[in-house]
Structures are given as C-alpha cells and as structure tokens.
Amino acid sequence: MSTDIPGKSLAAGGAADGGEAAMALSDGDFAADRREHDMRSALRDYRDRIRSGELGALPAVLGLISLVALFAALKPDTFLSKGNMANLSVQALPITILAMGLVFVLLLGEIDLSAGVASGLCAAVLAKLVTDAGQPWYVAAISAVAIGIVIGTTIGWLVSVLRIPSFVVTLAFFLGLQGVTLKLIGQGGTVPVRDDVVYALANKNMPVWLGWVLAAGCAAAYTATQVLRRRRQRVRGLHSRPLEFVLAQSAVVSAALLVSAYVLNLDRAPSPLITLGGIPWGVLLAGVLLVVCSFVLGRTAYGRHIYAVGGNAEAARRAGINVTRIRISVFMIGSGLAAISGIVAASRLSSVATDAGGGNTLLYAVGAAVIGGTSLFGGRGKARDAVLGGLVIALIANGLGLLGTSAYLSYLITGLVLLLAASIDALARRRRSTAGR
Amino acid sequence: MAENGDPVLRLIGLNKSFGAVHVLRDVDFAVRLGEVMALVGDNGAGKSTLIKCIAGIHPIDSGRIEFDGRPVSIDGPRAASALGIEVVYQDLALADNLDIVQNMFLGRERRKGIVLDEASMEEAARRTLARLSVRTVRSVRQRVASLSGGQRQTVAIAKAALWESKLVILDEPTAALGVAQTRQVLDLVRRLADTGHAVVLISHNMNDVFEVADRVTALYLGRVAADVARADVTRGQVVELITAGRSGDLGLAPRTAAESI
C-alpha cells in the first residue's frame, strides 16, 4: 500500500542521488578529521583543548617540573645527588603500582580504600612463606598475588552483586584486613624477607648496558609505533593527530626515558673503590606493568568496556556488556596490583611490619592517580597517570624528608596536595561540561 | 525498494497483561521495508509496551510475531538484535566519555585477534554517517559529550542503522529538540527508510508524524484504533483517533471504544 503514496517513490529516487552526493560531499564532512595542520593551528587546537578542561598529563608534568625546581633550589646538594635520584625512583615504585590498580577502580567511579592494607597483607603472606616456610620466591609471590585477587573478587562481588557502595565495603576491608595482618605477623612484630630475588627487586640494579639498551629500545619502539600508526591512519583517510604533536610527544617520552637512564646509570657509589650504578630492577617491573595496563585499557574490547561502564553504566548494559563482570574484574585487578605493590614495598624495606600498607599508603596512591589525571568521577584516566602521579607524590615525600620537615607538616602538605589534585579534577570536569566536551 | 510490498514485521492478535491489567488487546501491527510507520496514542495507550514486546524486553502472552515472513519468538533483546531489530530509546544511552565511533560499536567492537580494529570501525562509522547524509559532525573522533542534542540523536540513530538492521524503532526522537535540530532528525528518519530500513516512529507530535510517516497506527487503550495511510487522513482525524479511539468511519466501533474505558 505504501508504494501507492505518490511522494514516496520521489523521495526514494531523490535519496539515491542524495546518497551519491553525500559520498562526494563526505570529503567536506568530518572536516576536522582531514584538516592539514601547521604548527600554529596544532598549537591552537591544543590550547582550546586545555581551556575546555581536557588537561591530560599537563598538571602532573608541570607539578613534576616545579617540584624538582623547588627542591633543587632548597637542597641542591642532597636532593640532586645521584644516590637520591635512584632512591627516588625506588620510592615511587610501590605508590605507582598501587595507583595503577586504583586507576582501574577509579575508572568505574568506584573507590578501593582497602588497597593499601591489602598490599600489606599480601606482603606479609609473601614474607611468611619465604622466611618461615622456606618456600621459593615464585611460590610466595604467586600466592601473594592470588590472595590479592581473592580479596578483590570478594570486594567486587559485594559491590556489584549485593550493590553495597564500594566506599563502605572497602572501608570494612580496610579494618578487617589490618586485623588479619596483625594476626599473621603477631603483635608489634616484623617478618624479615630473606630471599635474594625479592630483595633484588628494589635493591639491585640491572647492568648499565642493559639499562641503555632498554631505554633506547623503548624510546625507539614508542616513536615508531606512534609515527607508523599516524601514517596508517593518513593512508586510510582516518582521523589522525597533527604530525607535530606526534613528534613532540615522542620526543618528550624518549627524552624522559634516556635522561632517566643516564641519571640512574651514573656511578653513585659513596666510595671510589666500588662502582654502583644502573636502573633498579623494580623500575623494569613497573615499566612492564605500565605497558600491559596501557594495552589492556587502550587497545582491547575489555578496556573499552571499562570506560563505557564508567561513562554510562546503563548504556553499557543495553549494549550487551556484562556490567557486573566488569565491576568485579576491576576490583580483582586493583587488589592484584596492590599485592605486587606490597611485594615491592617489602623488598625495599627487606621486611614486613604489622602496619605495612597502612597509614598514608592508600592516600598516596589515590593522590598519585588523581594528580596524574584520573578522574574521581569515573570514565577518565590512563595507566600512565599512575606513573606521573606516583613520581609527584614520591618527590614530595622525598623532598620534605630531605628538608627535615616535621611529621605534622608532611601530613598537612600531602593532604593539601591531594585536595588540590581533586579540585583540579572537579574544576576541569565543570569546565568540560560547560564547554560541552 | 524491491521488497516494499511485504511486511518485514507483522504482529497478529498480540495480547499482553501485567497482572490484572490488560495492556495490549488483539493488536495487529505491520511495518514494511522503506516505510516509516508512526505509532501514536495517548499516554497509557500501550505504545511502550508494544515496543518492548518487539524488542524482546517483555514476553508476549498470546499472538504471533512474523519477521521476514517467518514466525519467530523474540525471547530477549539479543534475539531482537540478531533478527535485525534496533531500538533507539528516548534517553539514547550513549557514553559521554567515548567518541562517536566507540559509541556506535559499543558492545560489538571489531577486533583483530585481541586488539581492537579501530581503523575498520572508523571507516564503517564514517560510511554509515555518509550514507545517512549526516553532515553536521565535525569529527567522528570527537567525544559524544561535545555534541548537541540533535547530533546525539543522530549518532544514536546512525548506530542503529550500522548493524544491517531491518527494523529501527525510534522512541520520541524529537521530544527534547529545537526547531532546526528536529528538522535534521526528521530528515534522517526519512533517509533511514529511503535506504531500505523499516522504521517505527513513536511520537506525540502531529507535525513530525505528518512530515515523515507513510502510515499511521493509532493505539487507543491497548487496541489498534486504526492503521491508515497518512495521505488518507487529516491531523484532526488522527487526534480524534488518539483521544477517542474513533473518528467518523475510522476507528473502533462505538461500542468497543466505550467498552475499553
């Protein structure tokens, strides 16, 4: 019957032509995807992005630069010493790895307040297995991570199936797990970690040549993937970023890698009789975790689904994504990485105390993720945020320690920094919503 | 369109109750490829329930559903989308933090191994938008949060059209839009039908209905009051069908219309 409507066939005929025209016109459409950039227009684009609240890594990088400048000016001898630089890198490791796990949880707009003490408990399990039970390091490490994953699964189940707010569930775990650690280690005690491999993680360095090879290799691989991806996108007529940007970003990343390798490879031995240099092995571990997490979040469907659930859980559910499973899985990843962070911390101190992972550990890690650019509101964040933010936090802790700041002031300053980062996050979010981003 | 004559979806004698409330009574409903079918009715007439039965969200109590001439049972949203039925709900369900391409492929991402195949997804999204002559989008890689209401609606509709869907159901697509944006969306609805989809348009707005619809089905208290070609009725008649279930010779018999109340 519908075919009898006179306007109908006309409309259909028009559409056939319209389709052709649209194809031809599509060169003009999506103009921003195809536009050729020169340096000035690329910079203008970047400035517009910043103004509309897309801050990216900018606050963290600015924070890093200004903190280094500040402490270098206040304590030039001690802060800039080669030994302190190596110390700084190791100091940042547990915070960074813990924060990397929290990025997954924060991406869903959830929080894991128990991540710090979970890392302490897993470290205690590792120490007990290695030192008291005489197990090899890998058995102990796998057990520690497995316990972390069990903790995360339980939290995730309580949050996503029973729908208890994650704040409450993980607050309960924060208290409960401290009790478990206390029972495991015994009142006021510490367990030493007597294992060469675990000890080496934070206390031994890779050979100088290996450090150079890895740093140069990573820099080259990063630049190559960025440039090649852009070229593929150009060839297929897809959206691509301005070449200047790709090159500038690659240059910054490469420079950071090579400068770090240089500083850490300097001989930092206190006596001329021995040589001590090289990148600590733990840095390699954090680097591998960074690459894996970035890949999972950026390049896999699972990662995409995490962002979708964090952005609009109802939309994700209607798109056929199993929201419950995603929710449980991020808590598993969070606590699993917390366990690894606990192992690194245990390696650094060569022992595990009853208060391991307590105190300001969690505050530091959440601060690191947020300073790096991960939003507390969910849906925004990257694995690299944990590294940048972890460095900022470690810098503050390290610098304040060198300045001999009293404990009360350190707490105050660290709390203020976290508050500042959260304010930047909230303000940027408001900016984005008014700018419609 | 070649297959214009045969309905892609046909419902025969559909009944649905929620407890004691008989929401749909012996509903017959058919949509053809290349056709925009407007589904009108007052609040509580059963439009949403009918849509949810087609989308597989509510199971039906009795009646038959035929898709492409074959009897089918739609026992879940997955079954509906497997048949080629896509529903664009009023709240759109887009993730603001993802870009247009990511939203269009959400939950059905293309992969190469375990890696997302971004290039092929972007190309397909671009093709679909071009086919529907969507011109207002600056970049397919811009976040959905940066789009206007009309553009968001456009993306949601294009998403439905991406999946070789045969039937696209739109729930009040112009409800919250301004004049120019309504224009854009209605054009898109028309093109959707002209590119070979069957379209069901739920609307309260007579202007929209008379602008794009080929046929109109009016529901009155759970019954089909009339299924007519748009050209055969006036706005006044459609309004009467909606409010009273009958208009002159059209609609339910006076007794049935009264009974339904």
XYZ file of C-alpha atoms in Angstrom:
698
model
C 0.000 0.000 0.000
C 2.765 2.332 0.896
C 4.045 2.169 -2.648
C 0.908 3.977 -3.746
C 1.849 7.118 -1.927
C 2.980 9.485 -4.648
C 5.638 11.291 -2.654
C 7.220 8.047 -1.742
C 8.891 6.995 -4.971
C 10.069 10.525 -5.480
C 11.672 10.547 -2.096
C 13.333 7.203 -2.726
C 14.667 8.401 -6.087
C 15.938 11.565 -4.503
C 17.693 9.582 -1.852
C 19.622 7.529 -4.381
C 21.029 10.742 -5.797
C 21.368 12.091 -2.302
C 23.469 9.089 -1.392
C 25.861 9.784 -4.252
C 26.034 13.419 -3.352
C 26.698 12.508 0.249
C 29.600 10.295 -0.737
C 31.102 13.071 -2.807
C 30.407 15.587 -0.084
C 31.886 13.435 2.622
C 35.280 14.895 1.752
C 33.915 18.138 3.081
C 32.254 16.490 6.070
C 34.148 15.480 9.192
C 36.377 18.359 8.244
C 38.384 18.261 11.428
C 39.459 14.693 10.678
C 41.090 15.617 7.420
C 42.347 19.097 8.042
C 46.003 19.655 7.348
C 47.730 21.124 10.338
C 50.591 23.523 10.552
C 52.357 24.251 13.785
C 50.158 27.216 14.616
C 46.818 25.516 14.094
C 48.059 22.486 16.019
C 49.020 24.691 18.940
C 45.684 26.485 18.770
C 43.882 23.146 18.898
C 45.925 22.150 21.911
C 45.193 25.428 23.684
C 41.476 25.015 23.027
C 41.580 21.522 24.471
C 43.289 22.728 27.647
C 40.861 25.613 28.010
C 37.862 23.369 27.721
C 39.129 21.183 30.560
C 40.947 18.431 28.641
C 44.054 18.746 30.747
C 45.651 15.387 30.023
C 49.058 14.978 31.605
C 49.715 18.708 31.821
C 49.118 19.292 35.582
C 51.277 16.311 36.533
C 54.123 17.321 34.239
C 54.012 20.924 35.451
C 53.918 19.631 39.036
C 56.960 17.432 38.419
C 58.968 20.256 36.891
C 58.114 22.792 39.572
C 58.748 20.346 42.430
C 62.149 19.392 41.040
C 62.992 23.067 40.631
C 61.781 23.853 44.138
C 63.706 21.128 45.936
C 66.771 21.606 43.759
C 66.816 25.252 44.825
C 66.244 24.495 48.514
C 68.541 21.472 48.875
C 70.850 21.398 45.864
C 73.467 19.081 47.409
C 71.314 16.305 48.776
C 68.271 16.420 46.506
C 70.156 16.384 43.223
C 72.676 13.785 44.382
C 72.882 10.672 42.253
C 72.056 8.443 45.191
C 68.889 10.375 45.940
C 67.717 10.163 42.344
C 67.981 6.365 42.447
C 66.325 6.378 45.838
C 63.508 8.476 44.429
C 62.820 6.006 41.633
C 62.561 3.139 44.104
C 60.473 5.220 46.492
C 57.947 5.869 43.721
C 57.595 2.180 42.760
C 55.097 0.857 45.339
C 52.974 4.017 45.085
C 52.941 3.811 41.294
C 51.975 0.147 41.124
C 49.268 0.563 43.752
C 47.950 3.619 41.909
C 47.909 1.708 38.625
C 45.488 -0.780 40.149
C 43.409 2.038 41.565
C 43.120 3.627 38.108
C 41.021 0.624 37.027
C 38.754 1.001 40.062
C 38.514 4.787 39.710
C 37.619 4.429 36.022
C 34.306 2.929 37.120
C 33.806 5.776 39.568
C 34.354 3.356 42.453
C 36.965 3.514 45.197
C 39.065 0.866 46.948
C 40.055 2.135 50.393
C 41.467 -1.269 51.314
C 44.084 -1.407 48.544
C 46.884 -0.214 50.850
C 46.285 -2.703 53.632
C 45.604 -5.447 51.077
C 49.109 -4.816 49.736
C 50.396 -5.079 53.323
C 48.601 -8.368 53.919
C 49.874 -9.867 50.668
C 53.406 -8.762 51.558
C 53.018 -10.426 54.952
C 51.927 -13.642 53.258
C 54.976 -13.451 50.991
C 57.336 -12.859 53.908
C 55.827 -15.689 55.927
C 56.103 -18.126 53.026
C 59.658 -17.139 52.108
C 61.147 -16.756 55.550
C 59.141 -19.046 57.843
C 58.015 -21.760 55.430
C 61.136 -21.699 53.279
C 59.201 -21.589 50.024
C 60.916 -20.359 46.845
C 60.215 -16.761 45.872
C 57.918 -17.564 42.960
C 55.608 -19.730 45.061
C 55.410 -16.953 47.629
C 54.870 -14.239 45.018
C 52.162 -16.176 43.184
C 50.411 -16.918 46.484
C 50.550 -13.257 47.465
C 49.055 -12.126 44.165
C 46.433 -14.892 44.326
C 45.358 -13.705 47.762
C 45.137 -10.186 46.421
C 42.891 -11.396 43.612
C 40.686 -13.306 46.073
C 40.299 -10.163 48.167
C 39.437 -8.167 45.044
C 36.905 -10.756 43.889
C 35.163 -10.652 47.257
C 35.031 -6.869 47.270
C 33.836 -6.826 43.670
C 31.106 -9.354 44.392
C 29.847 -7.389 47.402
C 29.858 -4.166 45.390
C 28.346 -5.384 42.131
C 26.020 -8.194 43.192
C 24.846 -7.022 46.615
C 25.176 -3.384 45.480
C 26.799 -2.175 48.695
C 28.624 1.097 47.986
C 32.312 0.377 47.379
C 33.187 3.066 49.918
C 31.554 1.028 52.691
C 32.735 -2.404 51.551
C 36.344 -1.354 51.228
C 36.252 0.620 54.485
C 35.209 -2.619 56.178
C 38.034 -4.454 54.398
C 40.426 -1.670 55.400
C 39.761 -2.503 59.053
C 39.349 -6.248 58.665
C 42.493 -6.882 56.629
C 44.607 -4.974 59.140
C 43.345 -7.454 61.724
C 44.347 -10.374 59.514
C 47.851 -8.987 59.002
C 48.198 -8.411 62.741
C 47.159 -11.991 63.478
C 49.522 -13.318 60.807
C 52.619 -11.448 61.948
C 51.897 -11.146 65.640
C 51.549 -8.091 67.820
C 54.204 -5.475 67.153
C 56.409 -7.815 65.207
C 58.074 -7.730 61.830
C 58.935 -10.560 59.477
C 62.189 -10.238 57.574
C 62.185 -11.113 53.878
C 65.142 -13.402 53.317
C 65.178 -14.098 49.620
C 67.674 -12.895 47.055
C 65.222 -12.437 44.207
C 62.691 -10.465 46.244
C 65.494 -8.441 47.789
C 66.963 -7.651 44.367
C 63.715 -6.148 43.110
C 64.199 -2.811 44.879
C 67.812 -3.066 45.959
C 69.774 -4.353 42.964
C 70.348 -2.726 39.623
C 70.446 -4.071 36.133
C 73.776 -3.825 34.260
C 74.464 -0.383 32.845
C 74.471 -1.608 29.236
C 71.083 -3.310 29.677
C 69.623 -0.101 31.056
C 70.786 1.801 27.986
C 69.518 -0.863 25.598
C 66.094 -0.970 27.252
C 65.743 2.811 27.432
C 66.825 3.325 23.830
C 64.743 0.383 22.650
C 61.603 1.655 24.397
C 62.132 5.172 23.058
C 62.579 3.870 19.506
C 59.622 1.490 19.759
C 57.366 4.217 21.145
C 58.300 6.696 18.437
C 57.965 4.078 15.703
C 54.504 2.898 16.784
C 53.237 6.476 17.070
C 54.580 7.563 13.688
C 53.543 4.363 11.897
C 50.045 4.468 13.353
C 49.650 8.027 12.179
C 50.842 7.104 8.709
C 48.399 4.179 8.503
C 45.604 6.483 9.569
C 46.562 9.045 6.926
C 46.715 6.414 4.197
C 43.235 5.128 5.021
C 41.862 8.641 5.391
C 41.138 8.262 9.087
C 41.284 10.708 11.932
C 44.884 11.398 12.912
C 46.676 13.809 15.168
C 48.912 16.530 13.750
C 52.388 15.262 12.929
C 53.998 17.995 15.036
C 52.175 16.614 18.030
C 53.095 13.022 17.442
C 56.732 14.019 17.041
C 56.750 16.342 20.035
C 55.165 13.719 22.245
C 57.573 11.046 21.074
C 60.484 13.399 21.682
C 59.349 14.157 25.234
C 58.822 10.492 26.074
C 62.160 9.486 24.538
C 63.994 12.290 26.315
C 62.427 11.307 29.645
C 63.464 7.680 29.126
C 67.020 8.499 28.086
C 67.618 11.145 30.758
C 66.338 8.774 33.461
C 68.576 6.036 32.132
C 71.528 8.423 32.132
C 70.957 9.637 35.687
C 70.402 6.140 37.056
C 73.375 4.731 35.163
C 75.800 7.245 36.716
C 78.137 5.767 39.287
C 76.537 6.664 42.604
C 78.817 4.670 44.891
C 79.770 6.621 48.028
C 83.351 5.382 47.779
C 85.611 5.460 44.723
C 86.671 1.873 45.433
C 83.432 0.333 44.164
C 81.023 1.152 41.368
C 77.281 1.297 41.892
C 75.043 2.248 39.022
C 72.207 1.068 36.837
C 68.444 1.076 36.779
C 66.811 -0.749 39.718
C 65.098 -3.971 38.606
C 61.820 -2.822 40.090
C 61.654 0.001 37.546
C 61.582 -2.644 34.814
C 58.683 -4.367 36.606
C 56.741 -1.096 36.791
C 57.538 -0.432 33.122
C 56.194 -3.821 32.067
C 53.039 -3.288 34.138
C 52.591 0.142 32.559
C 52.811 -1.285 29.045
C 50.436 -4.156 29.835
C 47.840 -1.941 31.573
C 48.008 0.685 28.822
C 47.470 -2.018 26.224
C 44.518 -3.538 28.066
C 42.825 -0.186 28.622
C 43.549 1.348 25.239
C 43.582 -1.469 22.721
C 41.246 -4.231 23.879
C 37.475 -4.549 23.954
C 37.663 -5.245 27.676
C 39.360 -1.891 28.257
C 36.801 -0.135 26.082
C 34.033 -1.701 28.160
C 35.620 -0.422 31.374
C 35.465 3.136 30.020
C 31.899 2.586 28.824
C 30.702 1.324 32.209
C 32.473 4.235 33.885
C 30.889 6.716 31.489
C 27.330 5.366 31.379
C 26.627 2.004 33.007
C 23.078 1.868 31.633
C 24.282 2.430 28.068
C 26.889 -0.287 28.542
C 24.262 -2.688 29.871
C 21.985 -2.042 26.896
C 24.914 -2.540 24.543
C 25.138 -6.085 25.871
C 28.145 -5.558 28.135
C 28.134 -7.639 31.302
C 28.429 -4.757 33.757
C 28.601 -6.987 36.830
C 31.544 -8.901 35.455
C 33.398 -5.711 34.519
C 32.807 -4.340 38.009
C 34.121 -7.443 39.735
C 37.120 -7.610 37.419
C 38.387 -4.083 38.153
C 38.475 -4.830 41.863
C 40.387 -8.045 41.079
C 42.931 -6.076 39.052
C 43.100 -3.383 41.736
C 43.864 -5.824 44.544
C 46.120 -7.965 42.347
C 48.298 -4.963 41.541
C 48.119 -3.980 45.223
C 49.701 -7.347 46.032
C 52.554 -6.654 43.591
C 52.977 -3.213 45.114
C 53.181 -4.874 48.543
C 55.911 -7.206 47.304
C 57.953 -4.259 46.010
C 57.482 -2.392 49.288
C 58.571 -5.486 51.225
C 61.633 -5.747 49.015
C 62.510 -2.120 49.638
C 62.305 -2.454 53.423
C 63.536 -6.089 53.412
C 60.849 -6.818 55.956
C 57.113 -6.608 56.563
C 55.709 -4.981 59.675
C 52.207 -5.232 61.095
C 51.359 -1.774 59.844
C 52.526 -2.468 56.279
C 50.337 -0.691 53.760
C 48.585 1.268 56.492
C 48.983 4.925 57.323
C 49.165 7.144 54.294
C 49.893 4.408 51.706
C 46.425 4.474 50.210
C 46.172 8.257 50.375
C 49.431 8.472 48.436
C 48.219 6.052 45.777
C 44.828 7.715 45.283
C 46.637 11.047 45.209
C 49.025 9.693 42.577
C 46.216 8.503 40.300
C 44.287 11.767 40.623
C 47.329 14.023 40.221
C 48.221 12.026 37.107
C 44.832 12.905 35.620
C 42.465 10.055 36.524
C 39.038 11.402 37.389
C 37.359 10.534 40.672
C 34.050 10.726 38.823
C 34.809 7.729 36.615
C 35.284 7.236 32.890
C 38.547 9.127 32.520
C 42.066 8.009 33.250
C 45.060 6.159 31.889
C 47.659 3.780 33.262
C 50.375 6.388 32.753
C 48.591 8.671 35.235
C 49.797 6.357 37.994
C 53.429 6.770 36.909
C 53.340 10.559 36.602
C 51.352 10.984 39.803
C 53.461 8.415 41.627
C 56.577 10.416 40.769
C 54.989 13.639 42.009
C 53.984 12.046 45.314
C 57.393 10.409 45.751
C 59.054 13.755 45.008
C 57.017 15.450 47.708
C 57.740 12.735 50.271
C 61.411 12.648 49.334
C 61.893 16.412 49.255
C 60.084 17.022 52.519
C 62.196 14.296 54.116
C 65.393 15.979 52.952
C 64.189 19.339 54.214
C 63.688 17.744 57.610
C 60.071 18.834 57.752
C 58.313 17.730 60.913
C 55.811 14.914 60.598
C 52.780 17.099 61.201
C 53.762 19.372 58.336
C 54.370 16.453 55.952
C 50.869 15.152 56.636
C 49.400 18.597 56.126
C 51.247 19.202 52.869
C 50.453 15.786 51.401
C 46.784 16.170 52.323
C 46.716 19.585 50.697
C 48.298 18.244 47.513
C 45.634 15.539 47.266
C 42.934 18.129 47.810
C 44.495 20.342 45.155
C 44.545 17.483 42.645
C 40.908 16.606 43.383
C 39.951 20.276 42.960
C 41.686 20.437 39.593
C 39.790 17.292 38.595
C 36.442 18.741 39.711
C 37.093 22.125 38.076
C 38.231 20.544 34.813
C 35.090 18.449 34.827
C 32.931 21.536 35.271
C 34.846 23.256 32.527
C 34.263 20.319 30.218
C 30.546 20.266 30.838
C 30.192 23.988 30.141
C 32.419 23.659 27.075
C 30.373 20.617 26.056
C 33.171 18.106 25.943
C 12.876 -0.666 -2.686
C 12.110 -4.022 -4.196
C 10.564 -5.675 -1.158
C 8.360 -2.772 -0.282
C 5.189 -4.791 -0.526
C 5.785 -7.408 2.166
C 5.880 -6.513 5.805
C 9.227 -7.138 7.463
C 7.497 -7.320 10.820
C 3.933 -8.460 11.396
C 2.187 -8.902 14.719
C -1.075 -10.810 14.736
C -3.507 -10.864 17.657
C -0.955 -9.801 20.242
C -2.077 -9.805 23.881
C -0.144 -8.686 26.916
C -1.241 -8.286 30.521
C 0.565 -7.131 33.597
C -1.310 -8.909 36.369
C -4.948 -7.887 36.067
C -4.204 -5.028 33.690
C -4.809 -5.984 30.072
C -2.376 -3.630 28.328
C -2.490 -4.883 24.730
C -5.659 -6.433 23.276
C -5.534 -8.350 19.989
C -3.052 -5.951 18.461
C -2.305 -6.341 14.750
C 0.651 -4.349 13.526
C 2.802 -4.445 10.401
C 5.799 -2.486 9.092
C 7.283 -2.652 5.617
C 10.808 -2.009 4.390
C 11.300 1.502 3.151
C 8.330 2.710 5.151
C 8.030 4.976 8.171
C 5.230 3.747 10.398
C 4.129 6.267 13.012
C 2.872 4.713 16.205
C 0.652 7.196 18.005
C -1.530 7.046 21.082
C -2.137 8.796 24.353
C -0.135 8.060 27.482
C -1.041 4.586 28.659
C -2.341 3.501 25.259
C 0.268 0.749 25.161
C 2.896 2.165 22.794
C 5.839 1.480 25.060
C 4.605 -1.984 25.943
C 4.180 -2.828 22.271
C 7.714 -1.647 21.528
C 9.133 -3.590 24.438
C 7.381 -6.743 23.206
C 9.020 -6.267 19.802
C 12.392 -5.522 21.398
C 12.215 -8.721 23.443
C 12.074 -6.962 26.798
C 8.533 -8.176 27.633
C 7.408 -11.700 26.683
C 4.007 -11.763 24.981
C 1.003 -13.633 26.424
C -0.552 -14.701 23.151
C -0.417 -13.855 19.469
C 2.058 -14.392 16.663
C 5.123 -12.474 15.541
C 6.352 -12.855 11.984
C 9.663 -11.444 10.839
C 10.541 -11.568 7.152
C 7.521 -13.796 6.641
C 8.693 -16.418 9.129
C 7.119 -16.952 12.553
C 9.618 -16.040 15.273
C 9.689 -15.800 19.019
C 11.638 -12.877 20.435
C 12.705 -14.009 23.875
C 15.246 -11.331 24.701
C 16.970 -8.161 23.489
C 19.718 -10.300 21.979
C 17.223 -12.258 19.907
C 15.733 -8.984 18.686
C 19.067 -7.577 17.557
C 20.001 -10.910 15.980
C 16.895 -10.587 13.798
C 17.876 -7.043 12.832
C 15.679 -5.042 15.188
C 17.287 -1.977 16.765
C 15.599 0.312 19.259
C 16.681 3.898 19.916
C 15.312 4.757 23.343
C 14.412 8.249 24.419
C 17.410 8.592 26.741
C 19.713 7.472 23.875
C 22.107 5.526 26.118
C 25.373 6.970 24.829
C 28.571 7.027 26.881
C 29.658 10.681 27.090
C 33.316 9.887 27.649
C 33.629 7.848 24.440
C 33.809 9.206 20.917
C 31.281 8.690 18.135
C 32.946 5.619 16.639
C 33.399 3.998 20.037
C 29.740 4.581 20.880
C 28.477 3.242 17.575
C 30.380 -0.010 18.059
C 29.873 -0.299 21.806
C 29.460 -3.928 22.840
C 30.077 -5.127 19.276
C 33.627 -3.971 18.694
C 35.534 -5.307 15.728
C 38.812 -6.965 16.619
C 41.939 -8.315 15.038
C 42.959 -11.032 17.456
C 42.571 -9.391 20.826
C 43.322 -5.905 19.541
C 40.520 -3.527 18.603
C 40.350 -2.886 14.874
C 39.959 0.891 15.182
C 40.589 1.623 11.517
C 37.862 -0.625 10.184
C 35.388 0.603 12.811
C 36.116 4.224 11.976
C 35.687 3.567 8.267
C 32.379 1.776 8.788
C 31.070 4.502 11.081
C 32.080 7.153 8.546
C 30.382 5.227 5.735
C 27.156 4.871 7.668
C 27.100 8.547 8.591
C 27.800 9.490 4.985
C 25.085 7.152 3.727
C 22.616 8.883 6.018
C 23.981 12.270 4.888
C 24.906 13.305 8.384
C 26.841 16.487 7.702
C 26.851 18.281 10.997
C 29.551 16.242 12.705
C 32.959 17.887 12.791
C 34.910 14.720 13.555
C 33.920 11.097 14.111
C 36.568 11.019 16.818
C 35.012 13.727 18.934
C 33.566 12.811 22.282
C 29.812 12.425 22.417
C 29.732 14.871 25.339
C 30.673 17.640 22.906
C 27.653 17.051 20.653
C 24.377 18.953 20.649
C 21.105 17.205 21.446
C 20.258 16.767 17.782
C 23.704 15.420 16.962
C 23.464 12.939 19.823
C 20.127 11.745 18.483
C 21.732 11.486 15.056
C 24.550 9.348 16.411
C 22.099 7.092 18.258
C 20.071 6.599 15.076
C 23.157 6.026 12.929
C 24.291 3.464 15.493
C 21.050 1.579 14.945
C 21.493 1.776 11.177
C 25.053 0.455 11.337
C 24.035 -3.109 12.095
C 22.393 -4.095 8.823
C 19.251 -3.713 10.849
C 15.984 -4.177 9.023
C 13.733 -2.521 11.569
C 14.651 0.593 13.530
C 12.316 1.715 16.305
C 12.625 5.341 17.427
C 11.057 6.372 20.726
C 10.152 10.085 20.594
C 13.344 11.107 18.779
C 12.438 14.804 18.611
C 10.988 15.209 22.099
C 13.716 17.444 23.518
C 14.947 19.156 20.362
C 14.746 22.648 18.957
C 13.288 23.503 15.568
C 16.442 23.165 13.453
C 17.542 20.016 15.218
C 14.086 18.460 14.835
C 14.405 19.174 11.127
C 17.758 17.334 10.996
C 16.445 14.316 12.826
C 13.281 14.061 10.731
C 15.372 14.211 7.562
C 17.468 11.408 8.958
C 14.377 9.333 9.770
C 13.222 9.749 6.192
C 16.625 8.765 4.794
C 16.692 5.762 7.066
C 13.528 4.487 5.395
C 14.727 5.505 1.943
C 17.926 3.492 2.377
C 15.908 0.357 2.911
C 15.133 0.136 6.606
C 11.681 -0.248 8.085
C 11.129 2.485 10.662
C 8.697 2.712 13.553
C 8.396 6.262 14.848
C 6.739 6.812 18.196
C 5.651 10.396 18.507
C 3.230 12.735 20.210
C 3.938 15.429 17.712
C 1.466 15.573 14.800
C 3.839 17.766 12.795
C 6.510 15.082 12.926
C 4.047 12.361 12.058
C 2.664 14.187 9.068
C 6.067 15.223 7.874
C 7.784 11.840 7.630
C 5.344 8.988 8.172
C 3.953 6.838 5.357
C 1.394 5.150 7.549
C -0.084 5.783 10.967
C -1.141 3.220 13.545
C -3.179 4.675 16.400
C -3.460 2.811 19.675
C -6.386 3.512 21.951
C -6.400 1.902 25.392
C -4.489 -1.126 24.228
C -6.381 -1.661 20.953
C -5.438 -0.680 17.454
C -7.928 2.053 16.602
C -6.732 2.401 13.026
C -3.902 1.547 10.641
C -4.135 4.047 7.806
C -2.035 5.662 5.100
C -1.015 9.144 6.111
C -2.369 10.559 2.877
C -5.847 9.263 3.688
C -6.280 11.081 6.989
C -6.161 14.585 8.385
C -4.475 15.751 11.541
C -7.840 16.245 13.164
C -8.811 12.654 12.461
C -5.581 11.307 13.938
C -6.067 13.420 17.060
C -9.594 12.050 17.400
C -8.304 8.504 16.961
C -5.818 9.117 19.743
C -8.241 10.724 22.158
C -11.496 8.882 21.423
C -10.457 5.766 19.557
C -12.635 6.681 16.586
C -13.168 9.378 14.019
C -16.118 9.250 11.648
C -15.964 5.933 9.812
C -12.455 5.271 11.054
C -11.509 3.581 14.270
C -13.120 1.274 16.755
C -16.846 0.615 16.683
C -18.573 2.984 19.114
C -19.409 0.159 21.475
C -15.859 -1.214 21.572
C -14.414 2.229 22.083
C -16.752 2.815 25.000
C -16.106 -0.666 26.409
C -12.421 -0.135 26.521
C -12.854 2.576 29.100
